[in-house]
Coordinates of C-alpha atoms and ligand atoms in Angstrom, one line a residue:
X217 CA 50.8 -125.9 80.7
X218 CA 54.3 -126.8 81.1
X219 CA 56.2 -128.0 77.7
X220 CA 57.8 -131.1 77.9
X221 CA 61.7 -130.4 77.0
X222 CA 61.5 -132.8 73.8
X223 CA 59.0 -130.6 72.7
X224 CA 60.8 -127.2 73.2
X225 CA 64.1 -128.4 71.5
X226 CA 61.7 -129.7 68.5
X227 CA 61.0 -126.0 68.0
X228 CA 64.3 -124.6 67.7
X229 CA 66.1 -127.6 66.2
X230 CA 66.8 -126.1 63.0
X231 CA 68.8 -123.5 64.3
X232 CA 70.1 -124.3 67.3
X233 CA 72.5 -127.5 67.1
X234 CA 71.6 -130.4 70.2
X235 CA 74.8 -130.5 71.6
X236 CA 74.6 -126.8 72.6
X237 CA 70.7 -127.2 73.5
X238 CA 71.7 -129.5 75.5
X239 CA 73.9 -127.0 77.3
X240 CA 70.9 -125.1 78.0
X241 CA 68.6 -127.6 79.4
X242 CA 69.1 -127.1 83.0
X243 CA 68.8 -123.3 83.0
X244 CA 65.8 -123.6 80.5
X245 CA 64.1 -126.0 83.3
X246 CA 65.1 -123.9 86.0
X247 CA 63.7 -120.6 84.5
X248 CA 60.3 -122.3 83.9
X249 CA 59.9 -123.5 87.8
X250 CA 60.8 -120.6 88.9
X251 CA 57.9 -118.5 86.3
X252 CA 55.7 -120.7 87.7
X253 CA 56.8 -120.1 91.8
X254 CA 57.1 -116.1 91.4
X255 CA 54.1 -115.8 89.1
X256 CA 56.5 -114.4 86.5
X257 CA 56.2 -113.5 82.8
X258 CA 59.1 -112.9 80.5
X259 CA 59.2 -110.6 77.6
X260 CA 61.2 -111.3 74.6
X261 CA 62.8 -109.1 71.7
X262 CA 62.7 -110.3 68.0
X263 CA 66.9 -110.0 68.9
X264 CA 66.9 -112.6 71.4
X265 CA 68.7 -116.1 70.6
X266 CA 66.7 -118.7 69.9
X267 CA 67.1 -120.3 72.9
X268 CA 65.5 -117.5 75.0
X269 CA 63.0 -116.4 72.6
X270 CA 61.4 -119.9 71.6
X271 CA 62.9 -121.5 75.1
X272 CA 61.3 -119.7 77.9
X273 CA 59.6 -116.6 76.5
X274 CA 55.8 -116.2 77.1
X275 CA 55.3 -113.0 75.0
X276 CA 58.0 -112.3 72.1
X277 CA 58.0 -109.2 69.8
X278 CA 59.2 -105.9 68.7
X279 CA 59.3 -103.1 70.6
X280 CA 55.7 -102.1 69.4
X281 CA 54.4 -105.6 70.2
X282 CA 56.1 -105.9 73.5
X283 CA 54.6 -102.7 74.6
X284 CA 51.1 -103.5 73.4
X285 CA 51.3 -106.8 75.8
X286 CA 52.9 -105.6 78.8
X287 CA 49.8 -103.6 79.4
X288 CA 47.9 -106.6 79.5
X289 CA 50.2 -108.9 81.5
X290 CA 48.7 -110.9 84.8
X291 CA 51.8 -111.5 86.9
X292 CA 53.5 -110.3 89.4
X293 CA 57.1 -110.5 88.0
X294 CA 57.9 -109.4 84.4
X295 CA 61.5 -110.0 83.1
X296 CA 62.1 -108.1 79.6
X297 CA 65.1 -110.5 77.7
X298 CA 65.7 -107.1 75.7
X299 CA 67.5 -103.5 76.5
X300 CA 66.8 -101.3 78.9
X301 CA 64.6 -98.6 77.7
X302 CA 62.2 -101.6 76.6
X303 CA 62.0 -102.2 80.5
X304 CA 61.5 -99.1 81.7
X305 CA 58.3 -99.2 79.2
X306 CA 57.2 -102.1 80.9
X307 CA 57.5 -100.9 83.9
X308 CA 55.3 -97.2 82.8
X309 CA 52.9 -99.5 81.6
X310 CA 52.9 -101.5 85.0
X311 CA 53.5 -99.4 87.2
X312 CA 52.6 -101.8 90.2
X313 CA 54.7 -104.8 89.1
X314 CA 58.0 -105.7 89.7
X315 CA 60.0 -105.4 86.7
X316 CA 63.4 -107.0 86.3
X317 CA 66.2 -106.9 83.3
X318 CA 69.0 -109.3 83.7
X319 CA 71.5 -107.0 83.3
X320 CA 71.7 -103.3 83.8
X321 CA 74.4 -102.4 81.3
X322 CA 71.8 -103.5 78.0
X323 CA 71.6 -100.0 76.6
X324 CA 71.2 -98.7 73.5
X325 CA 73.3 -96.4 70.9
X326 CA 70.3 -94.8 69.8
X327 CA 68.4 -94.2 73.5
X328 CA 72.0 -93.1 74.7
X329 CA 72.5 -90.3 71.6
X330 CA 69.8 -87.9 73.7
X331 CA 68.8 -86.1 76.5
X332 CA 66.0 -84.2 77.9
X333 CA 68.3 -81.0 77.7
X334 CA 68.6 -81.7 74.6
X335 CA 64.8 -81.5 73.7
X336 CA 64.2 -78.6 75.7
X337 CA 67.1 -76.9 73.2
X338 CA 65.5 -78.3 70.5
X339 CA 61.7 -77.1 71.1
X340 CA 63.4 -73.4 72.1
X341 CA 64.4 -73.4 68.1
X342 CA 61.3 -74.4 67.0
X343 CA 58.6 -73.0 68.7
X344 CA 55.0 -75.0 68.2
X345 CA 56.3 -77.9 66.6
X346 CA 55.4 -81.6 68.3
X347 CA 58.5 -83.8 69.1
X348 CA 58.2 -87.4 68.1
X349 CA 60.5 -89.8 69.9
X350 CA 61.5 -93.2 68.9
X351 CA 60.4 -95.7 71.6
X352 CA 64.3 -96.7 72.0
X353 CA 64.8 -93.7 74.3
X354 CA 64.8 -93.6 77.9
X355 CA 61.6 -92.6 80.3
X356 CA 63.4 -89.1 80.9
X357 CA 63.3 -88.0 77.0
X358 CA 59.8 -89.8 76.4
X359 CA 58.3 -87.7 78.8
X360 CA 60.1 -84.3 77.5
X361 CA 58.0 -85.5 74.2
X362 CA 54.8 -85.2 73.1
X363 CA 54.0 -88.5 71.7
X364 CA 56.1 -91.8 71.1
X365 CA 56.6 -94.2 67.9
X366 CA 58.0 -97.1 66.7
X367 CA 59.8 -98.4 63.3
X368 CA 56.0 -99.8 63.1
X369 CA 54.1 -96.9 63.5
X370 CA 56.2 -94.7 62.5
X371 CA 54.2 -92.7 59.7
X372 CA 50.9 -93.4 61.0
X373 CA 52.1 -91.2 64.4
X374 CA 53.5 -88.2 62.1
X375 CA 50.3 -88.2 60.0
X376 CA 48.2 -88.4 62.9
X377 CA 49.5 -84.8 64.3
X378 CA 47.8 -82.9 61.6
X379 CA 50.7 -80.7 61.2
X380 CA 52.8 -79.5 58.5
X381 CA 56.7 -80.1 60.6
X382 CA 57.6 -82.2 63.5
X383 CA 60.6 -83.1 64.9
X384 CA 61.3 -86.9 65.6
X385 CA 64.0 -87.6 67.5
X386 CA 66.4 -89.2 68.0
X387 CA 67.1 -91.4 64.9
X388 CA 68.0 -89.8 62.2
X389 CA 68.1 -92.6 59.3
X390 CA 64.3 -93.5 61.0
X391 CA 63.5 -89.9 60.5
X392 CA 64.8 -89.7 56.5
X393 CA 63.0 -92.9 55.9
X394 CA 60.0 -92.1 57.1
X395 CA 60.1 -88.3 55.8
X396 CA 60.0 -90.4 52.0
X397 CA 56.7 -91.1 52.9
X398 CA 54.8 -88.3 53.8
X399 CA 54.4 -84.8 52.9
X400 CA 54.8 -83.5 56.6
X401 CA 58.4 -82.2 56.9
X402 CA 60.3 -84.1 59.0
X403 CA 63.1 -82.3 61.1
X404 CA 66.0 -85.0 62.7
X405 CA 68.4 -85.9 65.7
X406 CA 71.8 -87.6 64.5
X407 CA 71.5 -90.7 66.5
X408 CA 72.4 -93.9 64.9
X409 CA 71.4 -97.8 65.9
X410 CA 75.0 -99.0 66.0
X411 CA 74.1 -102.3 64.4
X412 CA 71.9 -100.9 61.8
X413 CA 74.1 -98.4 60.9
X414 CA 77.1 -100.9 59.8
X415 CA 75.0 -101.8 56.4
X416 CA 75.9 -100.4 53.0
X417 CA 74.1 -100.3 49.9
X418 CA 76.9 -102.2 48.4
X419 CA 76.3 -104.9 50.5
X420 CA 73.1 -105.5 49.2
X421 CA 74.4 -105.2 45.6
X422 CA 77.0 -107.8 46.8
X423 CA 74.2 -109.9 47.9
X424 CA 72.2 -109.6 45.1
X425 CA 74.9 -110.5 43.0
X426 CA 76.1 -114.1 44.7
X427 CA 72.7 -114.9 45.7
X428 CA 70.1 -114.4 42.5
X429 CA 66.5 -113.8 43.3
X430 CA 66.9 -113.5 47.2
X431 CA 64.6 -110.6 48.6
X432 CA 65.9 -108.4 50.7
X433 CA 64.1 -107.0 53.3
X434 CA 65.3 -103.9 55.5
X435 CA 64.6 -102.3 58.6
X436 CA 64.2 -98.4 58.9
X437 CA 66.7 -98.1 61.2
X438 CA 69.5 -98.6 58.0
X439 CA 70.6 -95.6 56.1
X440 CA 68.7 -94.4 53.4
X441 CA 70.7 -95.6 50.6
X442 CA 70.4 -99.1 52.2
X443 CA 66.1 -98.9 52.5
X444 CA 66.2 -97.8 48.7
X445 CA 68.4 -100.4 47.5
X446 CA 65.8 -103.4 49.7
X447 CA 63.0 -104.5 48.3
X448 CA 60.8 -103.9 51.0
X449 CA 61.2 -102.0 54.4
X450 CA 59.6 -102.3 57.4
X451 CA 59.8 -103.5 61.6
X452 CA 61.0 -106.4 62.5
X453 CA 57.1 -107.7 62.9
X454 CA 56.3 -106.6 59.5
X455 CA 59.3 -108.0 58.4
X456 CA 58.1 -111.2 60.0
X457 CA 54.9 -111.0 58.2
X458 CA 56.2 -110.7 55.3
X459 CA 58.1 -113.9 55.0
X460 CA 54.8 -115.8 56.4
X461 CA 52.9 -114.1 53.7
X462 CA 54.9 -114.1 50.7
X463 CA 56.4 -117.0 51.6
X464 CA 60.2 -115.6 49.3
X465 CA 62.1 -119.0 48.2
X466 CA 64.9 -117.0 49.4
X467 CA 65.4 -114.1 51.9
X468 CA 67.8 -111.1 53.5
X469 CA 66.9 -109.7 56.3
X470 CA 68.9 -106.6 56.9
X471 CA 68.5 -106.4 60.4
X472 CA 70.0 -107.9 63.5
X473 CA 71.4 -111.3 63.5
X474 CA 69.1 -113.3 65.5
X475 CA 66.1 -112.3 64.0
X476 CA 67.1 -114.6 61.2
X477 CA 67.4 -117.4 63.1
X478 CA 63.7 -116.6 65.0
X479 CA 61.4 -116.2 62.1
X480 CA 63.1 -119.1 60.2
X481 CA 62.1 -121.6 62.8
X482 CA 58.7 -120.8 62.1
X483 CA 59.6 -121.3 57.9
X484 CA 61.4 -123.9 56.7
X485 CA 60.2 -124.1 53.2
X486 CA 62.2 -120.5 52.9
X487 CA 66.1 -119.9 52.7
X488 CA 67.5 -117.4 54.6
X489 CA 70.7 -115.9 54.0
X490 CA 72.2 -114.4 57.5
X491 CA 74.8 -111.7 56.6
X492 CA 75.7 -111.0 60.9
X493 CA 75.5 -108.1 62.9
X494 CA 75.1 -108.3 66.3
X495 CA 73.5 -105.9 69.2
X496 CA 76.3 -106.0 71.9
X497 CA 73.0 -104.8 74.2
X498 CA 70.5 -107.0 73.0
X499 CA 73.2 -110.3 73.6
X500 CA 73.9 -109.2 77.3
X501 CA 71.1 -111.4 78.2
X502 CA 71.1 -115.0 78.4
X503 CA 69.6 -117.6 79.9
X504 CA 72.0 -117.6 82.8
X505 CA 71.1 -114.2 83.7
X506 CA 67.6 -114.5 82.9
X507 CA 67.5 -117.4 85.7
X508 CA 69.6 -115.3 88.0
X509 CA 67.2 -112.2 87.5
X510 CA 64.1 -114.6 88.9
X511 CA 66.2 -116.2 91.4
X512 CA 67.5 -112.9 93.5
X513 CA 64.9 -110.3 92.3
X514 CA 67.5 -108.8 90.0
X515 CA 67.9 -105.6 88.2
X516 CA 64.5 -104.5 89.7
X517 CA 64.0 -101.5 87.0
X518 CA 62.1 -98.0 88.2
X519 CA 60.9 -95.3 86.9
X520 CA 61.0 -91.8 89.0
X521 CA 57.5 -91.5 89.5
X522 CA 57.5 -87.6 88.1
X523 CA 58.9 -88.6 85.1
X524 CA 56.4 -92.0 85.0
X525 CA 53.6 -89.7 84.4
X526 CA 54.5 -88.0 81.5
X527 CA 56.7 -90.7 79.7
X528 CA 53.1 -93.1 80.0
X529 CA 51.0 -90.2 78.3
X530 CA 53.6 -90.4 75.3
X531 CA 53.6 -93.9 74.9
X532 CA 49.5 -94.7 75.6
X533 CA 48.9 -91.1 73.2
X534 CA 51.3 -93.8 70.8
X535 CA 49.3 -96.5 71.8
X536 CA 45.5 -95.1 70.8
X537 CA 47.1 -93.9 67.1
Ligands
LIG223 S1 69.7 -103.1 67.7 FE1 70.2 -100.9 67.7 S2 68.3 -99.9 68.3 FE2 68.2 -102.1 68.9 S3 68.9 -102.1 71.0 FE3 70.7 -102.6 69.7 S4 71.7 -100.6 69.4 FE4 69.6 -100.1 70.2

């Protein structure tokens, strides 16, 4: 059923301002033909501006959710609005459709920070214990791996081994956060999200402090301190829930900047203040590319069928925790 554009600016109207939707209108209208003419889906990021992610996504998520649904997708095009590693999922997931990301350069600090050398150095010194990697890694180190996780499932995937050490690799403030949890020793990799990484405790304190009663939620991805000073931690989905669910008068969420501006559309009885840190990656993508990707078939995204196999048996192993 196609949305009549009324209809589609009604939904992000409290956070996107006309005169700029209106700027988007044609590529909005364009992007939904063409969906329609190359039987196309596209995938969207919590991190996506509004404009994408309530505009022209059909399936929207973290990186958990996003995987989930890409094994169930019925097209023949998928474009993920999101980084790179998050395609190259897709594309282990659907292995015989065409996957596209509007531009190449979307990367990510945190999938950048390792290698499968690496791994191989670290299971050399220690023998016997599982690695864990975050699903914001490329296909290479998810299939030197034994099993993949998310900010979501984090815990669940470490208890689920039955072992007293893993490694999980390669973010290390996911790694402390989650090691607070759980008995099972938790060994790390020092890669940082370089947007989660900019937050302090003290800005929380400072928040706390000019805006009285807010909650303040975090993501795992922060450092420590920051986790300990929030109210409440968790993926951007369960971050989500929360609001929908507790329904805060007023609300932080320590995360990147456009996931604000997503989850508020769907609450406007709630406050949000938007402190801003942006994904350089995650805002490579925009309509205008999105539209080019469906129009020329571009940047189709593979995965070296070798490496396919194993990277998919870390992610479904994920999948069936
Ligand atoms: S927000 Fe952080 S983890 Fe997510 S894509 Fe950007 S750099 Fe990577």
């Amino acid at each position: 059923m196609t949305i009549a554009m009324p209809a589609l600016y009604e939904r992000v109207s409290r956070v996107v301002p006309k005169a700029e939707w209106l700027s988007y209108e044609d590529d909005v209208a364009a992007i939904l033909a063409l969906k329609k003419s190359r039987n196309a889906v596209i995938l969207a990021h919590n991190y996506q501006t509004p404009e994408i992610f309530h505009g022209v996504a059909d399936i929207v998520g973290d990186s958990l959710a996003l995987a989930r649904k890409a094994m169930e997708v019925e097209a023949d095009v998928i474009v993920l609005a999101g980084v790179h590693f998050m395609a190259e999922t897709a594309k282990l997931l659907n292995p015989e459709k065409t996957v596209l990301i509007p531009d190449m350069g979307a990367g990510c600090s945190l999938a950048d920070s390792i290698t499968p050398e690496d791994i191989a150095l670290l299971r050399a010194a220690h023998p016997g214990v599982p690695v864990i990697t975050y699903v914001n890694t490329s296909a290479a180190v998810k299939a030197a791996s034994d099993i993949c996780c998310t900010s979501g499932n984090a815990r669940q995937v470490v208890e689920s081994l039955g072992v007293p050490k893993v490694l999980m690799l390669p973010d290390e403030y996911l790694a402390k956060n989650v090691a607070r949890e759980t008995s099972v020793e938790i060994l790390a990799w020092h890669g940082h999200c370089e947007v989660h990484e900019l937050f302090t405790a003290s800005d929380i304190h400072e928040l706390r402090a000019a805006h009285p009663g807010i909650v303040v939620l975090a993501h795992p991805e922060c450092p420590p301190d920051v986790v300990e000073a929030a109210d409440f931690a968790g993926s951007t989905a369960v971050m989500s829930d929360y609001v929908g669910r507790e329904k805060p008068g007023r609300v932080v969420l320590i995360t990147e900047c456009s996931m604000s501006d997503n989850v508020a559309v769907h609450h406007p009885d709630v406050e949000f203040v938007r402190p801003c840190n942006l994904c350089p990656h995650m805002k490579r993508i925009s309509l205008k590319n999105i539209r080019e990707a469906l129009e020329h078939n571009r940047h189709e995204v593979t995965v070296d069928p070798a490496i396919a196999v194993a990277a998919r048996r870390a992610v479904e192993r994920m999948l069936a925790v």
